[in-house]
Coordinates of C-alpha atoms and ligand atoms in Angstrom, one line a residue:
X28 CA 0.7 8.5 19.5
X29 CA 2.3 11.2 17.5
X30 CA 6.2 11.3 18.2
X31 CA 8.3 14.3 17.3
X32 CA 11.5 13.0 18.1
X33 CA 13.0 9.7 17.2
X34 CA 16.7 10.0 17.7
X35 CA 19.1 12.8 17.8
X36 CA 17.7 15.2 15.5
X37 CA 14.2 16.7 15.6
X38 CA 11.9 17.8 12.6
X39 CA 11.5 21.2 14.1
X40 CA 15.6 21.8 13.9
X41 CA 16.1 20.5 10.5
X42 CA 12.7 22.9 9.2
X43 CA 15.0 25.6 11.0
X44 CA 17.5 25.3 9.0
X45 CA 15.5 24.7 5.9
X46 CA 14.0 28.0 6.6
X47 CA 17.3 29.7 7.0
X48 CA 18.8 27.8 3.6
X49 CA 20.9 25.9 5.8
X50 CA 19.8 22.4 5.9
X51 CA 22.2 20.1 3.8
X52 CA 19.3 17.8 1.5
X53 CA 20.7 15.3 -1.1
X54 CA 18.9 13.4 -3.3
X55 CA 18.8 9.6 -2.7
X56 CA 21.0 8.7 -5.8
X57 CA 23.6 11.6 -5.2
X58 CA 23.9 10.1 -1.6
X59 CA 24.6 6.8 -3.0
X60 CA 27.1 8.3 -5.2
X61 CA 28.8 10.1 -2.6
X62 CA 28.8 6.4 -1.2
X63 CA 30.1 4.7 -3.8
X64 CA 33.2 7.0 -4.4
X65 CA 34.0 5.9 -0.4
X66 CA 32.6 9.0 1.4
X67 CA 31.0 7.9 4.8
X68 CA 27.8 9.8 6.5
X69 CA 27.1 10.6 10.0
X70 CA 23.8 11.8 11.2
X71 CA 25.3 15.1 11.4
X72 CA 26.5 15.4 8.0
X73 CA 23.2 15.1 5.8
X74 CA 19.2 16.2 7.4
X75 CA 17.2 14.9 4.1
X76 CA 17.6 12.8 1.6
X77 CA 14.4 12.8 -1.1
X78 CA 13.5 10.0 -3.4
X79 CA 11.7 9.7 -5.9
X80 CA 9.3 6.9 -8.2
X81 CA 7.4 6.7 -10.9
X82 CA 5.7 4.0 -13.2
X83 CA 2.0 2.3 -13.1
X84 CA 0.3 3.2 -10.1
X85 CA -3.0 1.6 -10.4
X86 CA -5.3 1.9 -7.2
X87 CA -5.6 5.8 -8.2
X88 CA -8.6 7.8 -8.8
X89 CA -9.7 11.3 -9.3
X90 CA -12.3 12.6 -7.3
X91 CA -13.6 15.9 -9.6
X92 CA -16.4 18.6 -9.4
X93 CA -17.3 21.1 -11.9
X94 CA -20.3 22.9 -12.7
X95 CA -22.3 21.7 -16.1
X96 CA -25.3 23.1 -16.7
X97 CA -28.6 20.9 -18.1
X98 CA -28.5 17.7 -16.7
X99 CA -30.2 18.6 -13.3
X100 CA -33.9 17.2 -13.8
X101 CA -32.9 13.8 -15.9
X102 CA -33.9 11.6 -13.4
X103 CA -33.3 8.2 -13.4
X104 CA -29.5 6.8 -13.1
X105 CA -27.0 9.1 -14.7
X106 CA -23.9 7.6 -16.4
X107 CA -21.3 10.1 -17.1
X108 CA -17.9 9.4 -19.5
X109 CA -15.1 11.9 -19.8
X110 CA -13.5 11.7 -22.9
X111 CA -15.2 7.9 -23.0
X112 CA -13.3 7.4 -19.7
X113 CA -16.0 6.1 -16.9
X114 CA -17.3 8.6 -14.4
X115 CA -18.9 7.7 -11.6
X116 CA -21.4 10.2 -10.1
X117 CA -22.2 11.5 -6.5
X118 CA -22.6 12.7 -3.9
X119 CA -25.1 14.9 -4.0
X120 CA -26.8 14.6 -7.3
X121 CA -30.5 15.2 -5.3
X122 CA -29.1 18.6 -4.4
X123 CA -30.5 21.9 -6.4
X124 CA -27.2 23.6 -8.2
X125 CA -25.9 22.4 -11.3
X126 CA -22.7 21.0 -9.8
X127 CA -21.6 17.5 -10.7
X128 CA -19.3 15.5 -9.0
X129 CA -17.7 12.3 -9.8
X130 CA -15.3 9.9 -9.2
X131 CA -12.7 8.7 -12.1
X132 CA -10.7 5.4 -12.0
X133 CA -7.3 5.6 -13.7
X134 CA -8.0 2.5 -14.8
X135 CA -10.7 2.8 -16.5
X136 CA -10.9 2.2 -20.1
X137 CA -12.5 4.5 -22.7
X138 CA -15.3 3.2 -24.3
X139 CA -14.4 4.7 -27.4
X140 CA -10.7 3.3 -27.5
X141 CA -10.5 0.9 -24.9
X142 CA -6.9 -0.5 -24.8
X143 CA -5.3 2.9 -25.7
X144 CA -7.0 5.7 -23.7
X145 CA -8.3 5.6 -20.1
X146 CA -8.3 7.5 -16.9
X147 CA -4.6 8.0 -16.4
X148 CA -4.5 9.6 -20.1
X149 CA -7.2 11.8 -18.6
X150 CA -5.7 12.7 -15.7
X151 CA -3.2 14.1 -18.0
X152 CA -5.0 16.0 -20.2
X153 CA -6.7 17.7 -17.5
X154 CA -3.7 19.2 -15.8
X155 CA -2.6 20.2 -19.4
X156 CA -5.7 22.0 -19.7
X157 CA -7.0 20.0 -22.6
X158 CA -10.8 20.5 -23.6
X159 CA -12.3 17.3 -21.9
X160 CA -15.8 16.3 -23.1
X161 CA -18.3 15.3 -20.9
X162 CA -21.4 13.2 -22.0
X163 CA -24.0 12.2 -19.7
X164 CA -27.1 9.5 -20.2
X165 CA -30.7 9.0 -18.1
X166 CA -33.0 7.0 -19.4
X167 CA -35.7 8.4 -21.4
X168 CA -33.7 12.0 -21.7
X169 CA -31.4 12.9 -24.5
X170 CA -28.0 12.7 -23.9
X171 CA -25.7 15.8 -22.8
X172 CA -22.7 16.9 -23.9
X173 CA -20.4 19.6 -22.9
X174 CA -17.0 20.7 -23.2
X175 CA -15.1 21.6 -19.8
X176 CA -11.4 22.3 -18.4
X177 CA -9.7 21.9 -15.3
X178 CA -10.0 26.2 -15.0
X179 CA -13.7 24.8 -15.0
X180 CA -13.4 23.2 -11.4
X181 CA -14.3 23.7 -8.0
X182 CA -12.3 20.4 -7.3
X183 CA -10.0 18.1 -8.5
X184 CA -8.4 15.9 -6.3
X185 CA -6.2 12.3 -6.7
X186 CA -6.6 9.8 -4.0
X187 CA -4.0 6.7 -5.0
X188 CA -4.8 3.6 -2.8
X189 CA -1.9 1.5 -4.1
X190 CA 1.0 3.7 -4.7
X191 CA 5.1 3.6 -5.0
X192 CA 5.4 -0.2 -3.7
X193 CA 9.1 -1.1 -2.4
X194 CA 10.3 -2.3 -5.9
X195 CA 9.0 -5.1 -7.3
X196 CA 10.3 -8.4 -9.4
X197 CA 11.3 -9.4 -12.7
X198 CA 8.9 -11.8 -14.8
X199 CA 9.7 -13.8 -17.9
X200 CA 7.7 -16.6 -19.5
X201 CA 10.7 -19.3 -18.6
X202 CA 8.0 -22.2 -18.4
X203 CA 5.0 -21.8 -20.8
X204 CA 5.4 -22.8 -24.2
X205 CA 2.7 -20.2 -25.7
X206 CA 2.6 -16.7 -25.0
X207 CA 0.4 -15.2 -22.1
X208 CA -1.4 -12.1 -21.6
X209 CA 0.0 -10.1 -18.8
X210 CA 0.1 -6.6 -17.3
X211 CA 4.1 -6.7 -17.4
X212 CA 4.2 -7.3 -20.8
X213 CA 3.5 -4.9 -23.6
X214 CA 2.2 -7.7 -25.9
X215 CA 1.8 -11.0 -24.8
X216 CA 4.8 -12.6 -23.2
X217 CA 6.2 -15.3 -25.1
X218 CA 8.6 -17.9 -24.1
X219 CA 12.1 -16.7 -24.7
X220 CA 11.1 -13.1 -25.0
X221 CA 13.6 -11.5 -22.5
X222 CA 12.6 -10.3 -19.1
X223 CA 10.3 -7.7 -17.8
X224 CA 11.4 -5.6 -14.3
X225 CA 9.1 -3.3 -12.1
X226 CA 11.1 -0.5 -9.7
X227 CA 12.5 2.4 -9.5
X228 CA 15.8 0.6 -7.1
X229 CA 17.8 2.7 -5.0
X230 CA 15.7 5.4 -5.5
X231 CA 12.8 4.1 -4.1
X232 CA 11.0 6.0 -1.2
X233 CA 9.8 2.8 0.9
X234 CA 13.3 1.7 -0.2
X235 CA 15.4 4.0 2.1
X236 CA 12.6 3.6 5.0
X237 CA 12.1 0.2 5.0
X238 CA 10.6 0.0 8.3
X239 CA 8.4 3.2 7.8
X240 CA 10.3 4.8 10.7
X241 CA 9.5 8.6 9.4
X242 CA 7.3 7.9 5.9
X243 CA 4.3 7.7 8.3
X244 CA 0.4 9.3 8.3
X245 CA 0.6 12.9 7.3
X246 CA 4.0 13.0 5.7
X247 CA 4.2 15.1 3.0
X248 CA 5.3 14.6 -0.4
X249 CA 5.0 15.5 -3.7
X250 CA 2.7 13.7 -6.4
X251 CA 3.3 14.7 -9.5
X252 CA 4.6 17.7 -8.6
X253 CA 2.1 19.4 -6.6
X254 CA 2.3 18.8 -2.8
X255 CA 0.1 15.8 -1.3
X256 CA 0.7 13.6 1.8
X257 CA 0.4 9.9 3.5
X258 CA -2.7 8.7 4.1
X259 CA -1.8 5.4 5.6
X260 CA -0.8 1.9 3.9
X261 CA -2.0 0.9 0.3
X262 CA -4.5 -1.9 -0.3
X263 CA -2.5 -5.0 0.3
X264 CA 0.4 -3.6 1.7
X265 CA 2.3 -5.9 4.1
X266 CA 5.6 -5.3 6.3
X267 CA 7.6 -7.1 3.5
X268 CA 5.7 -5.8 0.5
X269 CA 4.7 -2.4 1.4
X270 CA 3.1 0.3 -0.4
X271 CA 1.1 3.8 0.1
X272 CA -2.4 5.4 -0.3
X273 CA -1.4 9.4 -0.9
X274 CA -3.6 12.0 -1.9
X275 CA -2.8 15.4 -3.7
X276 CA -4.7 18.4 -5.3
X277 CA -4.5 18.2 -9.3
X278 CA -3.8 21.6 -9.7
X279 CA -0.1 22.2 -9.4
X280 CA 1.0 18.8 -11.0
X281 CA 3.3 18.5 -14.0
X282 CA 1.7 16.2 -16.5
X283 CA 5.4 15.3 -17.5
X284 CA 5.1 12.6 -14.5
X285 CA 1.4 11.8 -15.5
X286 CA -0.7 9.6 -18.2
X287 CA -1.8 6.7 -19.2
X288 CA -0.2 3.7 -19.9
X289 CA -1.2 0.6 -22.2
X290 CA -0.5 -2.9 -21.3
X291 CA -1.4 -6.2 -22.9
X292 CA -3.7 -6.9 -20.3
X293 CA -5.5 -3.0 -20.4
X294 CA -4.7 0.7 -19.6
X295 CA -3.2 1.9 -16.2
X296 CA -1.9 4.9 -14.9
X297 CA 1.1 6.5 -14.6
X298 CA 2.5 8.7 -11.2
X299 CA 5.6 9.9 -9.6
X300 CA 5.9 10.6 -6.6
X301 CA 8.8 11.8 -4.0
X302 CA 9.0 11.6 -0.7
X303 CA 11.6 13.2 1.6
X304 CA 13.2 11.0 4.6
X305 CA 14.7 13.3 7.0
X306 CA 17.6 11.8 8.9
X307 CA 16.6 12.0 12.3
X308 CA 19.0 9.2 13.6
X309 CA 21.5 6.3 12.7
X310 CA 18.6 3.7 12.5
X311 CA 17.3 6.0 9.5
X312 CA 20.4 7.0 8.2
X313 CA 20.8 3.2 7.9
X314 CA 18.2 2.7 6.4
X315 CA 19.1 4.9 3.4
X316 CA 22.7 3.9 3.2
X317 CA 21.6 0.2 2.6
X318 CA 19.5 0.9 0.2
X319 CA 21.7 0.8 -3.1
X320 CA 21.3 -0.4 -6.1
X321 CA 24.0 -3.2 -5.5
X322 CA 22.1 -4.1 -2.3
X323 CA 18.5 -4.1 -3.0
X324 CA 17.5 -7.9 -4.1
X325 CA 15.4 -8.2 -7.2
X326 CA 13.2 -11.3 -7.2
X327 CA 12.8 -12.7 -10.7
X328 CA 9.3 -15.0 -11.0
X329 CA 7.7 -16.6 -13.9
X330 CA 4.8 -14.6 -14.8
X331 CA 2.3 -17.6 -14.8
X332 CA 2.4 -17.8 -11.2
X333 CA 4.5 -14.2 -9.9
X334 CA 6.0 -16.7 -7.6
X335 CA 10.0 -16.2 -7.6
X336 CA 12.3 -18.8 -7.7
X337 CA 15.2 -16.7 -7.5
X338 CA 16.9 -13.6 -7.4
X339 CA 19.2 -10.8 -8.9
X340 CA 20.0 -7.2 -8.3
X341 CA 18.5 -3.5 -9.1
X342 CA 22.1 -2.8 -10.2
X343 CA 21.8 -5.3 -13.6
X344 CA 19.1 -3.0 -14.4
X345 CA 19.8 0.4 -13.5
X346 CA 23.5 0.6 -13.1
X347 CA 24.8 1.1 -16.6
X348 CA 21.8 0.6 -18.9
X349 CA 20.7 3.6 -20.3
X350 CA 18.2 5.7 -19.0
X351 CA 16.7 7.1 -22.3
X352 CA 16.6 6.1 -25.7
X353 CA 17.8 7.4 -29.0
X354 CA 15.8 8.0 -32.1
X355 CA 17.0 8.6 -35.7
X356 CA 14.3 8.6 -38.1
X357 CA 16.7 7.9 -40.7
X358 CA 16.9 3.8 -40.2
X359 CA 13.6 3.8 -40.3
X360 CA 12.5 1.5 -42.8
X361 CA 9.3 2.4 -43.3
X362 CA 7.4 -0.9 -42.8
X363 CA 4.9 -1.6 -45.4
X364 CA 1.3 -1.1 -43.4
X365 CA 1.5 -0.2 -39.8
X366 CA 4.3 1.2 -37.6
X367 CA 5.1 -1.6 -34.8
X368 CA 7.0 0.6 -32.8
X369 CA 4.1 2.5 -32.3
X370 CA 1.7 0.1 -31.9
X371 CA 3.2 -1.1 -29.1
X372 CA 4.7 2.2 -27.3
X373 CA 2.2 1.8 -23.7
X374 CA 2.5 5.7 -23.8
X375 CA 1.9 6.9 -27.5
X376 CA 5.4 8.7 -27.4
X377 CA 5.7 7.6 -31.0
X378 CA 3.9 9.1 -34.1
X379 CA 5.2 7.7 -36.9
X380 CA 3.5 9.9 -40.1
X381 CA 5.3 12.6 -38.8
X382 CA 8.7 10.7 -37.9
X383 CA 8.0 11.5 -34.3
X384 CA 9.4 10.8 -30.7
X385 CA 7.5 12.5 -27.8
X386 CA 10.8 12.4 -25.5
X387 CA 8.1 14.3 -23.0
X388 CA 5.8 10.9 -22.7
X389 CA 8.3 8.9 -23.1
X390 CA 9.5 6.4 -20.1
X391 CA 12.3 4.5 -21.8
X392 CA 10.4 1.1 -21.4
X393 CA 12.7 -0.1 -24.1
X394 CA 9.8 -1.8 -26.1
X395 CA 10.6 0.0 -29.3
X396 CA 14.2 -0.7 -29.1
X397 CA 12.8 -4.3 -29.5
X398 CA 10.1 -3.9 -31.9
X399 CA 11.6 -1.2 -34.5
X400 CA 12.3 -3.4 -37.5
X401 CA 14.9 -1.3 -39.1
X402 CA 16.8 -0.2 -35.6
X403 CA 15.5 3.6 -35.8
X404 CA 15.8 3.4 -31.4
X405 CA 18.5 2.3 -29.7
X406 CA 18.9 1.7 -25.5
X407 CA 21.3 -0.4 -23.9
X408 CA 18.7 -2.1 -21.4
X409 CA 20.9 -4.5 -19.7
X410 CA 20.3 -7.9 -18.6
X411 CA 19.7 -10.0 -16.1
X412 CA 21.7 -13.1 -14.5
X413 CA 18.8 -16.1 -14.0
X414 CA 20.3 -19.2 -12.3
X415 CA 23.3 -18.5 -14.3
X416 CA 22.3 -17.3 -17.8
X417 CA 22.0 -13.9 -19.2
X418 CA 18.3 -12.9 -20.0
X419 CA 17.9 -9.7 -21.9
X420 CA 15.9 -6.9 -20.4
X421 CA 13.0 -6.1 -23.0
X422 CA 10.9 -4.1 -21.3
X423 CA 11.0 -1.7 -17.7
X424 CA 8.0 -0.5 -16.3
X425 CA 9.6 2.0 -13.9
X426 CA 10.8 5.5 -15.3
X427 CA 14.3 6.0 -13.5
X428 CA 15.5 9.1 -15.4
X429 CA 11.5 10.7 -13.9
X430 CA 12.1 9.3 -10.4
X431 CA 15.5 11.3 -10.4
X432 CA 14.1 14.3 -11.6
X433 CA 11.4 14.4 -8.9
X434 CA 13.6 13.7 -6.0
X435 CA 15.9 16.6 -7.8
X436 CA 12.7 18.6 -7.9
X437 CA 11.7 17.9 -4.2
X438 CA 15.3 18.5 -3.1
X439 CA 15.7 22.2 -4.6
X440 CA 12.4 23.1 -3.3
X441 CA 13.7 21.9 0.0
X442 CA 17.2 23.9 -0.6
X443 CA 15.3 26.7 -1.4
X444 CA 13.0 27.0 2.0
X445 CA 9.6 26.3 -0.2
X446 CA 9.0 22.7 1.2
X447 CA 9.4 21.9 5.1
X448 CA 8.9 18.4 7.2
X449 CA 5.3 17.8 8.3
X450 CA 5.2 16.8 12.3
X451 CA 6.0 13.0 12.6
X452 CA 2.3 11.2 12.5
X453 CA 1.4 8.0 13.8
X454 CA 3.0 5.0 12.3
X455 CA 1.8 3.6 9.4
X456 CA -0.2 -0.1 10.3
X457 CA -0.2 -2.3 6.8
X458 CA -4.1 -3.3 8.0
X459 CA -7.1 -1.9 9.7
X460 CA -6.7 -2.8 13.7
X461 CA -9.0 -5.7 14.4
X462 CA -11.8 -5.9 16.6
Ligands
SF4_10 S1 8.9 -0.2 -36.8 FE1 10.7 1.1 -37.0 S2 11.3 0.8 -39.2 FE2 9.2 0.1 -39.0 S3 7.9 1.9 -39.5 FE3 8.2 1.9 -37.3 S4 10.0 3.2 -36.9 FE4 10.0 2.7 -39.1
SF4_11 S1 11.0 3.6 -25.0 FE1 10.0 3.5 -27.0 S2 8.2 2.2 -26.6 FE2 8.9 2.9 -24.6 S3 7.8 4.7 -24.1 FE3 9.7 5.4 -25.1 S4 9.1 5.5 -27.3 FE4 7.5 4.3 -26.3

C-alpha cells in the first residue's frame, strides 16, 4: 500500500515549500554539526536532510544500446568487448536494424588489462565522452571493430543491484601468519599490516533511515549525479545489513563520483550516490539524529573469516583523520625501477613520469601514504582501538570528502527548487514474498 503520510508532515507540504525556496534542507553532516555544538531539532525545525556515499559498489551494470553498423548477418554467437571490458549481447539481436544492445558488468575485467581496467573504468570514460572501441567476434566472420561515444546512444542506463550498504566493518589479518588475497586490501593483507574499514559513517543514507521508514520503492535519488530512484532491496540485503538496487540514466552523471577501482582480489566499481530523507516525523527525525559518527558501531573482523569479534566506532576513522591527501613531488625519491605508489593506487590517480596526482580520481584510500618510499603523500588516517590496542588505519575504501560533496550537491538542488520528494512507495521488503 502506498502511504503519503507517516507522521506530522506530508511530502506534498515540504515539495511546497521546496517549490517556493522555503523548505529548510541540511545535509546529514551539517546536521550533525549543528548537533554536536548542542543545538536540538524538532520536526518543525528541519524538512530534509540528504546523504550521501560513495566507494565500491559492485552488483552494478550498464545496460547500453547504440547503433554499429556491419555486424548484422554474422551469425553464430556474437561476443562483444568494450574497450576489452565484457559485453553481453541482446535482446533483439534477430531483429533487422543495425542496433546492438548489451549489457556491461562493472565488474568485469578487460581482457587486455585485467587487474587494472574493467567495467567501472568504462562506465567512466563513457560519461566523459571518451572514444570507446567496440570489437565484436562470430565464428567463421572476421572480427569488427568500431569506435563509438556515449553521443552515439539511444540508451545508456545503470541498474546497481547491491548498492550503498549501511556501513560496513573493519578487517585486519590479526590471525594468519602469511598474507591473503582479499577485496579489502589493495595487495595482499599481511599480518601486522594495519586495518582496512568500509563506510561512509554518519553520512550514510541507510544510516539515517535505519528502518527504511521513507528510503522506500520509487524514492528518488541521485547516482552519480544524474537523477535515479529505489528499486527495492539489494541482493542479500537483510533488516540488519541492508542495502539497495537503484537505477539511473548515464547521461547527466559526473564521472568525478565514477570509475574503476583495483583490488588485490580484481577490479570493481566505484558510485556515489545521495539520497534525501525528508523528515516527516520524530521516528525519522530520530532516526537521523542517532546516526553520528560517535554512535554508529564499527564491527572490526579478521578478514579470513569477515566474522567480527569486536567493535569500534565511525568516529576513529572519520572524525579527525584527514579527508584528502597531500602530494609534493619533491620527496620523491625516485625509486630505482617502478613507482610503488602507483602500482598500487586502486584508481590510477598517480602517474609518476610526469610527477603526477589526479586529485579528480583520487578517493584518499591512504595506500600511498603507506607505500611511497620517500614520504612524497602524506594523510593522517587515524587508527583504530582493537581489544585495547591501537591498529593503524592503512587503507579506506569509502570516499567521505565525495559522499559530502554529493549530499551538498543534492541539498542545493533541493534549496534551489530543481529536485522534489517522490510520493512515499511501498516499503522496501529485504526478499521476494514467498509462496
Ligand atoms: S614510491 Fe614514492 S618515492 Fe618512490 S617513485 Fe613513487 S612517489 Fe617517488
Ligand atoms: S590516496 Fe593515494 S593510493 Fe589512494 S587513491 Fe589517492 S593517490 Fe591513489
Amino acid at each position: 500500500m502506498s502511504e503519503a503520510v507517516v507522521g506530522t508532515k506530508t511530502v506534498a507540504e515540504i515539495n511546497e515549500r521546496l517549490r517556493r525556496g522555503e523548505a529548510v534542507v541540511l545535509t546529514a553532516h551539517e546536521l550533525k554539526e549543528e548537533v554536536r555544538r548542542g543545538r536540538r531539532f524538532e520536526v518543525e525545525d528541519v524538512d530534509v536532510v540528504t546523504t550521501g556515499s560513495r566507494g565500491p559498489m559492485s552488483g552494478t551494470a550498464a545496460a547500453l544500446s547504440f547503433p554499429l553498423s556491419g555486424w548484422r548477418g554474422s551469425g553464430g554467437r556474437l561476443r562483444v568487448w568494450m574497450n576489452g571490458v565484457p559485453a553481453f549481447p541482446g535482446p533483439a539481436t534477430s531483429e533487422g536494424e543495425d542496433t546492438l544492445d548489451v549489457v556491461v558488468y562493472g565488474t568485469a575485467a578487460s581482457r587486455y588489462e585485467p587487474r587494472r581496467y574493467g567495467g567501472g573504468h568504462l562506465f567512466r570514460e563513457l560519461v566523459e565522452g571518451k572514444p570507446i572501441h567496440v570489437e565484436i567476434t562470430a565464428a567463421g566472420h572476421p572480427a569488427i571493430r568500431r569506435t563509438v561515444t556515449i553521443h552515439d546512444f539511444n540508451f545508456a542506463r545503470l541498474y546497481s543491484v547491491r548498492n550503498a550498504f549501511r556501513n560496513y566493518t573493519a578487517f585486519a589479518n590479526f590471525r594468519g601468519t602469511r598474507p591473503l588475497e582479499t577485496i579489502f586490501g589493495f595487495r595482499p593483507m599481511g599480518p601486522e599490516t594495519g586495518i582496512t574499514v568500509v563506510g561512509s559513517g554518519e553520512t550514510n543514507p541507510l544510516q539515517n533511515d535505519p528502518e527504511l521508514r521513507v528510503i522506500r520503492l520509487g524514492t528518488r535519488i541521485l547516482v552519480n549525479g544524474a537523477p535515479g530512484i529505489v528499486v527495492g532491496a539489494g541482493t542479500r540485503s537483510s533488516p540488519a545489513r541492508p542495502n539497495l538496487s537503484l537505477v539511473a540514466d548515464m547521461v547527466g552523471m559526473d564521472p568525478e563520483y565514477m570509475g574503476g577501482f583495483m583490488t588485490d582480489a580484481g577490479v570493481e566499481v566505484l558510485n556515489a550516490i545521495a539520497v534525501p530523507i525528508p523528515i516527516l516525523d520524530e521516528a525519522t527525525l530520530r532516526g537521523v539524529l542517532e546516526a553520528r559518527d560517535e554512535t554508529i558501531r564499527l564491527p572490526v573482523a579478521d578478514v579470513s573469516d569477515r566474522l567480527p569479534f569486536t567493535e569500534t566506532t565511525y568516529a576513529e576513522v572519520w572524525r579527525g583523520p584527514d579527508l584528502q591527501v597531500r602530494y609534493d613531488p619533491a620527496k620523491c625519491v625516485t625509486c630505482s625501477f617502478a613507482c610503488v605508489a602507483e602500482h598500487y593506487c586502486p584508481v590510477g590517480a598517480i602517474v609518476w613520469s610526469d610527477k603526477r596526482h589526479d586529485d579528480a580520481l583520487c578517493l584518499a584510500c591512504g595506500a600511498c601514504t603507506v607505500n611511497c618510499v620517500g614520504g612524497a603523500f602524506t594523510a593522517e588516517l587515524g587508527q583504530l582501538t582493537v581489544d585495547g590496542r591501537k591498529v593503524p588505519i592503512t587503507f579506506r575504501q569509502s570516499d567521505r570528502r565525495r559522499a559530502m560533496k554529493i549530499a551538498d550537491l543534492l541539498r542545493d538542488r533541493m534549496r534551489r527548487g530543481e529536485f522534489l520528494l517522490g510520493d512515499l512507495g511501498d516499503r522496501i521488503e529485504h526478499r521476494l514474498p514467498g509462496p
